[in-house]
Coordinates of C-alpha atoms and ligand atoms in Angstrom, one line a residue:
X267 CA 9.9 -10.8 4.1
X268 CA 6.2 -11.5 3.4
X269 CA 5.0 -14.9 2.0
X270 CA 2.0 -13.4 0.3
X271 CA 1.2 -13.5 -3.4
X272 CA 4.1 -11.4 -4.5
X273 CA 6.7 -12.8 -2.0
X274 CA 5.8 -16.3 -3.0
X275 CA 6.0 -15.6 -6.8
X276 CA 9.4 -13.9 -6.3
X277 CA 10.6 -16.8 -4.1
X278 CA 9.8 -19.2 -7.0
X279 CA 11.5 -17.0 -9.5
X280 CA 14.7 -16.8 -7.4
X281 CA 14.6 -20.6 -6.8
X282 CA 14.1 -21.1 -10.6
X283 CA 17.2 -18.9 -11.0
X284 CA 19.1 -21.3 -8.6
X285 CA 19.3 -19.0 -5.6
X286 CA 18.7 -20.0 -2.0
X287 CA 15.5 -18.6 -0.6
X288 CA 14.1 -18.5 2.8
X289 CA 10.6 -17.0 3.1
X290 CA 9.6 -15.2 6.3
X291 CA 6.0 -14.5 7.3
X292 CA 4.2 -14.1 10.7
X293 CA 1.3 -16.4 9.5
X294 CA 2.2 -19.9 10.8
X295 CA -0.3 -21.7 8.5
X296 CA 1.3 -20.2 5.4
X297 CA 4.8 -21.1 6.6
X298 CA 3.6 -24.7 7.4
X299 CA 2.0 -25.1 3.9
X300 CA 5.1 -23.9 2.2
X301 CA 7.4 -26.3 4.2
X302 CA 5.2 -29.3 4.0
X303 CA 3.1 -29.0 0.8
X304 CA 5.5 -26.8 -1.2
X305 CA 2.7 -24.5 -2.1
X306 CA 0.9 -21.4 -1.0
X307 CA -2.5 -21.9 -2.5
X308 CA -4.4 -19.8 0.0
X309 CA -2.5 -16.7 -1.1
X310 CA -1.8 -17.6 -4.8
X311 CA -3.5 -20.3 -6.9
X312 CA -1.0 -22.3 -8.9
X313 CA 1.8 -21.5 -6.5
X314 CA 3.7 -24.8 -6.5
X315 CA 7.2 -24.1 -5.3
X316 CA 10.5 -25.9 -5.7
X317 CA 11.4 -27.9 -2.6
X318 CA 14.5 -25.8 -2.2
X319 CA 12.3 -22.9 -1.0
X320 CA 12.0 -23.0 2.7
X321 CA 10.0 -20.8 5.1
X322 CA 10.1 -19.6 8.7
X323 CA 8.3 -17.5 11.2
X324 CA 11.6 -16.8 13.0
X325 CA 12.8 -13.3 12.1
X326 CA 16.3 -13.8 13.6
X327 CA 16.7 -17.0 11.4
X328 CA 15.5 -15.1 8.3
X329 CA 17.7 -12.1 8.7
X330 CA 20.9 -14.0 9.6
X331 CA 20.3 -16.4 6.6
X332 CA 20.2 -13.7 4.0
X333 CA 22.7 -11.5 2.2
X334 CA 19.8 -9.8 0.5
X335 CA 16.5 -9.0 2.2
X336 CA 13.5 -8.7 -0.2
X337 CA 10.5 -6.9 1.3
X338 CA 7.0 -7.9 0.1
X339 CA 4.8 -7.0 3.0
X340 CA 2.0 -4.4 2.7
X341 CA 3.4 -0.9 3.0
X342 CA 1.2 -0.4 6.0
X343 CA 3.4 -2.6 8.1
X344 CA 6.8 -1.8 6.5
X345 CA 8.0 0.7 9.1
X346 CA 7.2 -1.9 11.8
X347 CA 8.9 -4.8 9.9
X348 CA 12.0 -2.7 9.2
X349 CA 12.1 -1.7 12.9
X350 CA 11.9 -5.4 13.8
X351 CA 14.7 -6.2 11.4
X352 CA 16.8 -3.3 12.8
X353 CA 16.7 -5.0 16.2
X354 CA 18.2 -8.3 15.0
X355 CA 20.4 -7.4 12.0
X356 CA 24.1 -8.0 12.8
X357 CA 25.8 -7.5 9.4
X358 CA 25.1 -5.1 6.6
X359 CA 22.4 -6.2 4.1
X360 CA 21.1 -5.0 0.8
X361 CA 17.4 -4.3 1.0
X362 CA 15.2 -4.8 -2.1
X363 CA 11.7 -3.4 -1.7
X364 CA 8.9 -4.7 -3.9
X365 CA 6.0 -3.2 -2.1
X366 CA 4.2 -0.2 -3.6
X367 CA 2.9 2.7 -1.6
X368 CA 3.5 6.0 0.2
X369 CA 3.2 6.6 3.9
X370 CA 0.3 8.9 4.8
X371 CA 1.2 12.0 6.9
X372 CA 4.9 11.8 6.1
X373 CA 4.3 11.1 2.3
X374 CA 7.5 9.1 2.5
X375 CA 8.7 6.5 0.0
X376 CA 9.8 3.1 1.3
X377 CA 13.5 4.0 0.6
X378 CA 13.1 7.0 2.9
X379 CA 11.4 4.9 5.6
X380 CA 14.2 2.3 5.3
X381 CA 16.9 5.0 5.8
X382 CA 15.2 6.1 8.9
X383 CA 14.7 2.6 10.4
X384 CA 17.9 0.7 9.5
X385 CA 21.1 2.0 10.9
X386 CA 23.4 3.4 8.2
X387 CA 26.2 1.0 9.0
X388 CA 23.9 -2.0 8.6
X389 CA 22.3 -0.9 5.3
X390 CA 24.5 -2.0 2.4
X391 CA 22.2 -0.5 -0.2
X392 CA 18.6 -0.1 -1.3
X393 CA 16.9 -1.2 -4.5
X394 CA 13.3 -0.9 -5.6
X395 CA 12.2 -3.8 -7.8
X396 CA 9.1 -2.5 -9.5
X397 CA 7.1 -2.5 -12.7
X398 CA 4.0 -4.1 -14.4
X399 CA 3.9 -7.5 -12.6
X400 CA 1.1 -9.6 -11.3
X401 CA 2.0 -12.5 -9.1
X402 CA -0.6 -14.7 -10.8
X403 CA 1.3 -14.4 -14.1
X404 CA 4.9 -14.6 -12.7
X405 CA 4.1 -17.8 -10.8
X406 CA 3.1 -19.6 -14.0
X407 CA 6.1 -18.2 -15.9
X408 CA 4.4 -15.7 -18.1
X409 CA 6.8 -13.0 -19.5
X410 CA 7.3 -10.1 -17.2
X411 CA 9.5 -7.0 -17.4
X412 CA 10.4 -4.8 -14.4
X413 CA 13.1 -2.4 -13.3
X414 CA 15.7 -2.6 -10.6
X415 CA 16.0 0.9 -9.4
X416 CA 18.7 2.3 -7.2
X417 CA 20.7 5.4 -6.7
X418 CA 23.7 3.1 -6.8
X419 CA 23.9 1.5 -10.2
X420 CA 26.1 -1.4 -9.0
X421 CA 23.3 -2.4 -6.6
X422 CA 20.7 -2.1 -9.4
X423 CA 22.9 -4.3 -11.6
X424 CA 23.3 -6.9 -9.0
X425 CA 19.6 -7.3 -8.5
X426 CA 19.1 -7.2 -12.3
X427 CA 21.4 -10.2 -12.6
X428 CA 19.9 -12.2 -9.7
X429 CA 16.3 -11.8 -10.8
X430 CA 16.6 -12.0 -14.6
X431 CA 16.3 -15.2 -16.5
X432 CA 15.9 -15.8 -20.2
X433 CA 12.6 -17.6 -20.1
X434 CA 10.1 -15.3 -18.3
X435 CA 11.6 -12.5 -16.2
X436 CA 13.6 -9.6 -17.6
X437 CA 14.9 -6.8 -15.4
X438 CA 16.1 -3.3 -16.6
X439 CA 18.2 -1.0 -14.4
X440 CA 17.2 2.5 -13.5
X441 CA 18.9 5.1 -11.3
X442 CA 15.8 7.3 -10.8
X443 CA 14.8 5.6 -7.5
X444 CA 12.3 8.3 -6.6
X445 CA 10.6 8.1 -10.0
X446 CA 10.3 4.3 -9.8
X447 CA 8.9 4.4 -6.3
X448 CA 6.5 7.2 -7.0
X449 CA 5.2 5.6 -10.2
X450 CA 4.6 2.3 -8.5
X451 CA 2.8 3.9 -5.6
X452 CA 0.6 6.4 -7.5
X453 CA -0.7 4.0 -10.1
X454 CA -2.6 2.2 -7.4
X455 CA -4.9 5.2 -7.0
X456 CA -5.7 5.2 -10.7
X457 CA -6.4 1.4 -10.5
X458 CA -9.1 2.2 -7.9
X459 CA -10.5 4.9 -10.2
X460 CA -10.4 2.4 -13.2
X461 CA -12.3 -0.1 -11.1
X462 CA -14.9 2.5 -10.2
X463 CA -15.5 3.3 -13.8
X464 CA -15.9 -0.4 -14.6
X465 CA -18.2 -0.8 -11.7
X466 CA -20.6 1.9 -12.9
X467 CA -20.7 0.3 -16.4
X468 CA -18.3 2.6 -18.3
X469 CA -16.4 1.2 -21.2
X470 CA -13.1 1.2 -23.0
X471 CA -13.3 4.8 -24.0
X472 CA -13.5 5.9 -20.4
X473 CA -10.7 3.6 -19.3
X474 CA -8.4 4.9 -22.1
X475 CA -9.2 8.5 -21.1
X476 CA -8.5 7.7 -17.5
X477 CA -5.1 6.2 -18.3
X478 CA -4.1 9.2 -20.5
X479 CA -5.2 11.8 -17.9
X480 CA -3.8 9.8 -15.1
X481 CA -0.4 9.9 -16.7
X482 CA -0.6 13.7 -17.0
X483 CA -1.6 14.0 -13.4
X484 CA 1.0 11.4 -12.2
X485 CA 3.7 13.3 -14.1
X486 CA 2.9 16.6 -12.5
X487 CA 2.8 15.2 -8.9
X488 CA 5.7 12.8 -9.3
X489 CA 8.0 15.4 -10.8
X490 CA 7.2 17.8 -8.0
X491 CA 8.0 15.0 -5.5
X492 CA 11.4 14.4 -7.1
X493 CA 10.9 12.0 -10.1
X494 CA 12.6 12.4 -13.5
X495 CA 10.0 12.8 -16.3
X496 CA 11.2 10.0 -18.6
X497 CA 10.8 7.5 -15.8
X498 CA 7.1 8.1 -15.8
X499 CA 6.9 6.9 -19.4
X500 CA 8.7 3.6 -18.7
X501 CA 7.9 0.3 -17.1
X502 CA 7.6 1.7 -13.6
X503 CA 5.3 4.5 -14.6
X504 CA 3.1 4.0 -17.7
X505 CA 3.8 0.3 -17.8
X506 CA 2.5 -0.3 -14.3
X507 CA -0.3 2.2 -14.8
X508 CA -1.6 0.3 -17.8
X509 CA -1.4 -3.2 -16.2
X510 CA -3.1 -2.2 -13.0
X511 CA -5.9 -0.1 -14.5
X512 CA -6.7 -2.8 -17.1
X513 CA -6.5 -6.0 -15.1
X514 CA -8.9 -7.8 -12.8
X515 CA -5.8 -9.3 -11.0
X516 CA -5.3 -5.9 -9.4
X517 CA -6.7 -5.7 -5.9
X518 CA -6.9 -2.0 -6.2
X519 CA -9.0 -2.3 -9.4
X520 CA -11.3 -4.9 -7.6
X521 CA -11.6 -2.5 -4.7
X522 CA -12.7 0.3 -7.1
X523 CA -15.4 -2.0 -8.5
X524 CA -16.6 -2.8 -5.0
X525 CA -16.9 0.8 -4.1
X526 CA -19.7 1.1 -6.7
X527 CA -21.6 -1.9 -5.3
X528 CA -23.6 -2.5 -2.1
X529 CA -26.2 -0.2 -0.5
X530 CA -24.0 1.5 2.0
X531 CA -20.6 3.0 1.0
X532 CA -19.5 3.2 4.6
X533 CA -20.0 -0.6 5.1
X534 CA -18.4 -1.3 1.7
X535 CA -15.3 0.7 2.5
X536 CA -15.0 -0.9 6.0
X537 CA -15.2 -4.4 4.4
X538 CA -12.3 -3.8 2.0
X539 CA -9.0 -5.1 3.5
X540 CA -6.3 -2.5 4.0
X541 CA -3.8 -4.4 1.9
X542 CA -5.4 -2.4 -0.9
X543 CA -2.4 -0.2 -1.1
X544 CA -4.1 2.5 -3.1
X545 CA -6.3 3.5 -0.1
X546 CA -3.4 4.8 2.0
X547 CA -1.5 6.1 -1.0
X548 CA -4.6 8.1 -2.0
X549 CA -4.5 9.9 1.4
X550 CA -0.7 10.5 1.1
X551 CA -0.9 11.7 -2.5
X552 CA -3.9 13.9 -1.8
X553 CA -2.1 15.6 1.2
X554 CA 1.1 16.0 -0.8
X555 CA -0.7 17.5 -3.8
X556 CA -2.5 20.0 -1.5
X557 CA 0.8 20.9 0.2
X558 CA 2.5 21.5 -3.2
X559 CA -0.6 23.2 -4.6
X560 CA -0.9 20.9 -7.5
X561 CA -4.3 20.2 -9.1
X562 CA -5.0 16.5 -9.1
X563 CA -8.7 15.9 -10.1
X564 CA -8.5 12.1 -10.3
X565 CA -6.7 11.7 -7.0
X566 CA -9.3 14.1 -5.4
X567 CA -12.2 12.1 -6.9
X568 CA -10.9 8.8 -5.4
X569 CA -10.1 10.6 -2.1
X570 CA -13.7 12.0 -2.0
X571 CA -15.2 8.6 -2.3
X572 CA -12.9 6.8 0.2
X573 CA -12.4 9.5 2.8
X574 CA -15.4 11.8 2.3
X575 CA -17.8 9.0 1.5
X576 CA -19.1 10.7 -1.7
X577 CA -20.9 8.4 -4.2
X578 CA -18.9 7.3 -7.2
X579 CA -21.5 8.6 -9.6
X580 CA -21.3 12.1 -8.0
X581 CA -17.5 12.4 -8.3
X582 CA -17.4 11.1 -11.8
X583 CA -20.0 13.6 -12.8
X584 CA -17.9 16.4 -11.2
X585 CA -14.9 15.3 -13.2
X586 CA -16.9 15.6 -16.5
X587 CA -18.1 19.0 -15.4
X588 CA -14.7 20.6 -14.9
X589 CA -14.0 23.6 -17.0
X590 CA -12.9 22.9 -20.6
X591 CA -9.2 23.3 -21.4
X592 CA -6.3 22.4 -23.6
X593 CA -5.1 18.9 -23.2
X594 CA -1.6 20.2 -22.4
X595 CA 0.8 22.9 -23.5
X596 CA 3.7 21.0 -25.1
X597 CA 7.0 21.3 -23.3
X598 CA 5.6 23.7 -20.7
X599 CA 3.6 21.8 -18.0
X600 CA 1.5 24.0 -15.8
X601 CA 0.4 23.1 -12.4
X602 CA -3.3 23.5 -13.5
X603 CA -3.1 21.4 -16.6
Ligands
NAD1888 N1 0.4 -9.3 -5.7 C1 1.1 -8.8 -6.7 O1 1.0 -9.2 -7.9 C2 2.1 -7.7 -6.5 C3 3.0 -7.4 -7.5 C4 3.9 -6.4 -7.3 C5 4.0 -5.7 -6.1 N2 3.1 -6.1 -5.1 C6 3.3 -5.4 -3.8 O2 3.7 -6.3 -2.8 C7 3.2 -6.0 -1.6 C8 2.6 -7.2 -0.9 O3 1.5 -7.6 -1.8 P1 0.9 -9.0 -1.8 O4 -0.1 -9.1 -3.0 O5 2.0 -10.1 -1.7 O6 0.0 -9.0 -0.4 P2 -0.5 -10.3 0.4 O7 -1.6 -9.8 1.2 O8 -0.8 -11.4 -0.6 O9 0.7 -10.7 1.3 C9 1.2 -9.9 2.3 C10 1.9 -10.9 3.3 O10 2.6 -10.1 4.3 C11 2.4 -10.8 5.5 N3 2.5 -9.8 6.6 C12 1.7 -8.8 6.9 N4 2.1 -8.1 8.0 C13 3.3 -8.7 8.4 C14 4.2 -8.5 9.4 N5 4.1 -7.5 10.3 N6 5.3 -9.3 9.5 C15 5.5 -10.3 8.6 N7 4.6 -10.6 7.6 C16 3.5 -9.8 7.5 C17 1.0 -11.4 5.5 O11 0.9 -12.4 6.4 C18 1.0 -11.8 4.0 O12 1.4 -13.1 3.9 C19 2.2 -4.8 -1.8 O13 2.8 -3.6 -1.5 C20 1.9 -4.9 -3.3 O14 1.6 -3.6 -3.8 C21 2.2 -7.1 -5.3

């Protein structure tokens, strides 16, 4: 579901692994390009697909074709897409989500949204496939390691086997589904922050500091929202945090850079497409942190730029002016740390 950059890269991976793949998207031109040219160059340079990969705009065809439904649409539309699937699904399916984000207002993870939208008797299981992975690298076969996370270890193992190969894609299993989903979602906020620092001309020192402090902040919030601590130091937490705060492939990073450019912040924000997952997740995480009374200075800074239209320089200055404190108290995290 979703023949964008990530859906296309995963379709190639699965076809390389000798599985049958049918891509679904609502964009007719994308589907036509895949079926006739065996490429999706508009979405992803270098995306040349095996001829076995087919594509359709027909949701009924896509759902009835599959034993396993892999979701790769922006989280903004996931509830709607799952609702559409629920209308046409006839037999139980395993759902694999690869999209990263939290729903504003409800603060829900995609697994929770899925449980609400797909009737229990038609949902065979739920797996989040997540970790440090840029489509641009997977499509050309560069080594990538991710996690198959599910509360049901058998489902996690099945997806591990289907997606892993010995040449470029290695999948670990994980049973901390909440931790995996939270790490994947929250890191996008820090990618925006990293882009903002880059945009105002800061260097490696600032980025390294951001990553370290982001991990402390992410740990506090994610644990309060149900994650297990060790998950945040693995591929789906620290791994994804590093790749997305350090790479120009990241759309969230690029959006952060853009926020520092242009004369009018309002215009700049309105010109950034909402597939930048971190925008919505910033709102969700900001609201969740306020509700839980957890101090999240970096999330607040990004929120202040995007939603209160404060200048990047101003919020960065405020971060530097926070009261001086210990880095952390070992083995005893405090909410204020
Ligand atoms: N791009 C990556 O490297 C990457 C890696 C890991 C995870 N992800 C996650 O995957 C998700 C998708 O990202 P992307 O980069 O592929 O985005 P994208 O913009 O390249 O693709 C999204 C696709 O979804 C389709 N779409 C949108 N609304 C739809 C609807 N209602 N019904 C059917 N199709 C619809 C669009 O037409 C588009 O083809 C995001 O949550 C992102 O965080 C992306």
